[in-house]
Amino acid sequence: MINLLGLDRTAMENFFVSLDEKPYRAQQVLQWIHTNGVQNFAAMTNISKALRQKLSETAEITLPQVIYEKAASDGTYKWLLRLNDGNCIETVFIPEKTRGTLCISSQVGCILNCDFCSTGKQGFNRNLSTAEIISQLWIAARKLSKTNGLHDHQITNVVIMGMGEPLLNFDNVLPALNLMLDDFAYGLSKRRVTVSTAGVIPAMQQLRELTDVALAVSLHAPNDELRNKIVPLNKKYPLKELMAVCRDYFKEDRRRSITMEYVMLAGVNDTPQHAKQLISLLQGVRAKMNLIPFNPFPHTSYQRSDRDTILRFRDILMKAGLNTTIRRTRGDDIDAACGQLVGQVKDRTRRSERLKKGLAGTHDHHTIEELN
Ligand code: SAH
């Protein structure tokens, strides 16, 4: 049985052609599934009975199970979703006055092991399938719709900033992005769908060629020595190379810029000296800085920079002409804030051991192995 939830327009058209059907059926079925939230073929009334029968014999529309929904005092929601194999992932919705942002996961756990992120401390289990990635949007859209009665919010933005490194699961993330942008599915604007990466350079180049979504880079440190420590991926893809890719990234559209995420860790990366290094690092890069106050989690030795330090850091950047915002901490009373998502990762075999056994399932094995 093929799960139609994971097929973007091209894949869906190919599927119908393989059934000896017309490719335009793809648009109809995409609309039923994603726009109307229909899960059974019987309800697809603009499709002949015979074809509906054929579909129910060859295909299915299956979703993860919602284990719980938590609401934070600030209106943020978090869902724990259970996948077929028992692994669980987390998805977060952040309502604001003028927009509603859904933060979705791309992997079960994460292989990168950034020192300040609790997802990394959970270890890595596997990549999410396209169906599992897009199902987070499907489920949240239903939960937040008027007919559901409980809440009434529109999802205007999607950020791939939940659990995992999306660019180490590029092949499954790309069709999910296509669905988000497709008018027959979710029809989101390309500027309102953001992929966040710690800097997987080859996949950044692929992303740039194959789609047009917004990009965020988890920078977090202004020099290699510090970044090697807190974002180990930097050993493979150091700042000089990363900045070279960032300089070119939106060269076709001069109005667009990259969001640089920078977690504020007390005494680690938050001094005026760091701010000045950052300014010279970002010379010639069209970037917006987004400072993220560190969100603590159990057993971490890091602390959040205090408010005055963050403001002083921002002011130095602003004076140098860098557009800088401070991310408001949302949903931290239900562990839904940045870096607090853990899900339930089964079989948390240590990364390096998994890699030795060749089980990691990323297309970038050797890259990661060198980090450990
Ligand atoms: N792997 C991708 C996607 C995760 S995005 C990436 O690294 O970009 C999640 C964002 O939250 C990243 O910028 C991440 O560095 C940041 N983050 C992780 N842990 C955090 C914490 N404890 N407090 C604040 N931000 C954190």
Short mmCIF file of C-alpha atoms and ligand atoms in Angstrom, two decimals, residues 106 110 112 114 116-119 160-166 196-199 216-220 261-265 292-297 327 337-340, ligand 1:
data_model
loop_
_atom_site.label_atom_id
_atom_site.label_comp_id
_atom_site.label_asym_id
_atom_site.label_seq_id
_atom_site.Cartn_x
_atom_site.Cartn_y
_atom_site.Cartn_z
CA SER A 106 12.30 16.51 10.12
CA CYS A 110 19.20 14.56 15.66
CA LEU A 112 24.41 16.81 15.00
CA CYS A 114 24.91 20.68 19.25
CA PHE A 116 23.10 23.53 23.81
CA CYS A 117 20.20 21.61 22.21
CA SER A 118 18.20 18.95 24.03
CA THR A 119 17.08 17.23 20.81
CA ILE A 160 11.40 23.40 9.74
CA MET A 161 12.93 24.13 13.12
CA GLY A 162 11.68 21.24 15.19
CA MET A 163 13.60 18.04 15.89
CA GLY A 164 16.33 17.11 13.44
CA GLU A 165 18.51 18.59 10.71
CA PRO A 166 16.28 18.97 7.63
CA SER A 196 16.65 26.06 9.17
CA THR A 197 20.04 24.36 8.89
CA ALA A 198 23.18 24.14 10.97
CA GLY A 199 25.03 24.49 7.65
CA ALA A 216 17.69 30.27 8.27
CA VAL A 217 21.21 29.32 9.33
CA SER A 218 22.05 28.32 12.90
CA LEU A 219 25.20 30.36 13.29
CA HIS A 220 25.60 30.67 17.09
CA GLU A 261 20.03 32.32 14.32
CA TYR A 262 22.23 33.00 17.31
CA VAL A 263 21.49 31.40 20.68
CA MET A 264 22.54 33.66 23.57
CA LEU A 265 24.64 31.62 26.01
CA ILE A 292 17.51 33.44 20.63
CA PRO A 293 17.65 33.58 24.43
CA PHE A 294 18.89 30.12 25.47
CA ASN A 295 16.13 27.81 26.69
CA PRO A 296 17.39 25.59 29.47
CA PHE A 297 16.73 21.83 29.73
CA ARG A 327 13.22 35.98 19.47
CA ALA A 337 10.53 26.38 23.04
CA CYS A 338 13.54 26.22 20.68
CA GLY A 339 15.87 23.39 21.59
CA GLN A 340 13.44 21.83 24.05
N1 SAH B 1 19.02 21.43 12.81
C1 SAH B 1 18.42 22.65 12.29
C2 SAH B 1 16.97 22.75 12.69
C3 SAH B 1 16.71 22.97 14.17
S1 SAH B 1 16.22 24.60 14.33
C4 SAH B 1 19.25 23.84 12.74
O1 SAH B 1 20.21 23.63 13.46
O2 SAH B 1 18.99 24.95 12.31
C5 SAH B 1 16.17 24.89 16.02
C6 SAH B 1 16.81 26.20 16.37
O3 SAH B 1 16.80 26.38 17.79
C7 SAH B 1 18.24 26.23 15.94
O4 SAH B 1 18.67 27.50 15.58
C8 SAH B 1 18.89 25.77 17.20
O5 SAH B 1 20.24 26.03 17.20
C9 SAH B 1 18.11 26.53 18.25
N2 SAH B 1 18.25 25.94 19.58
C10 SAH B 1 18.62 24.69 19.88
N3 SAH B 1 18.66 24.50 21.20
C11 SAH B 1 18.30 25.66 21.77
C12 SAH B 1 18.13 26.08 23.11
N4 SAH B 1 18.33 25.26 24.13
N5 SAH B 1 17.72 27.35 23.32
C13 SAH B 1 17.48 28.18 22.28
N6 SAH B 1 17.63 27.83 21.01
C14 SAH B 1 18.04 26.59 20.75
#
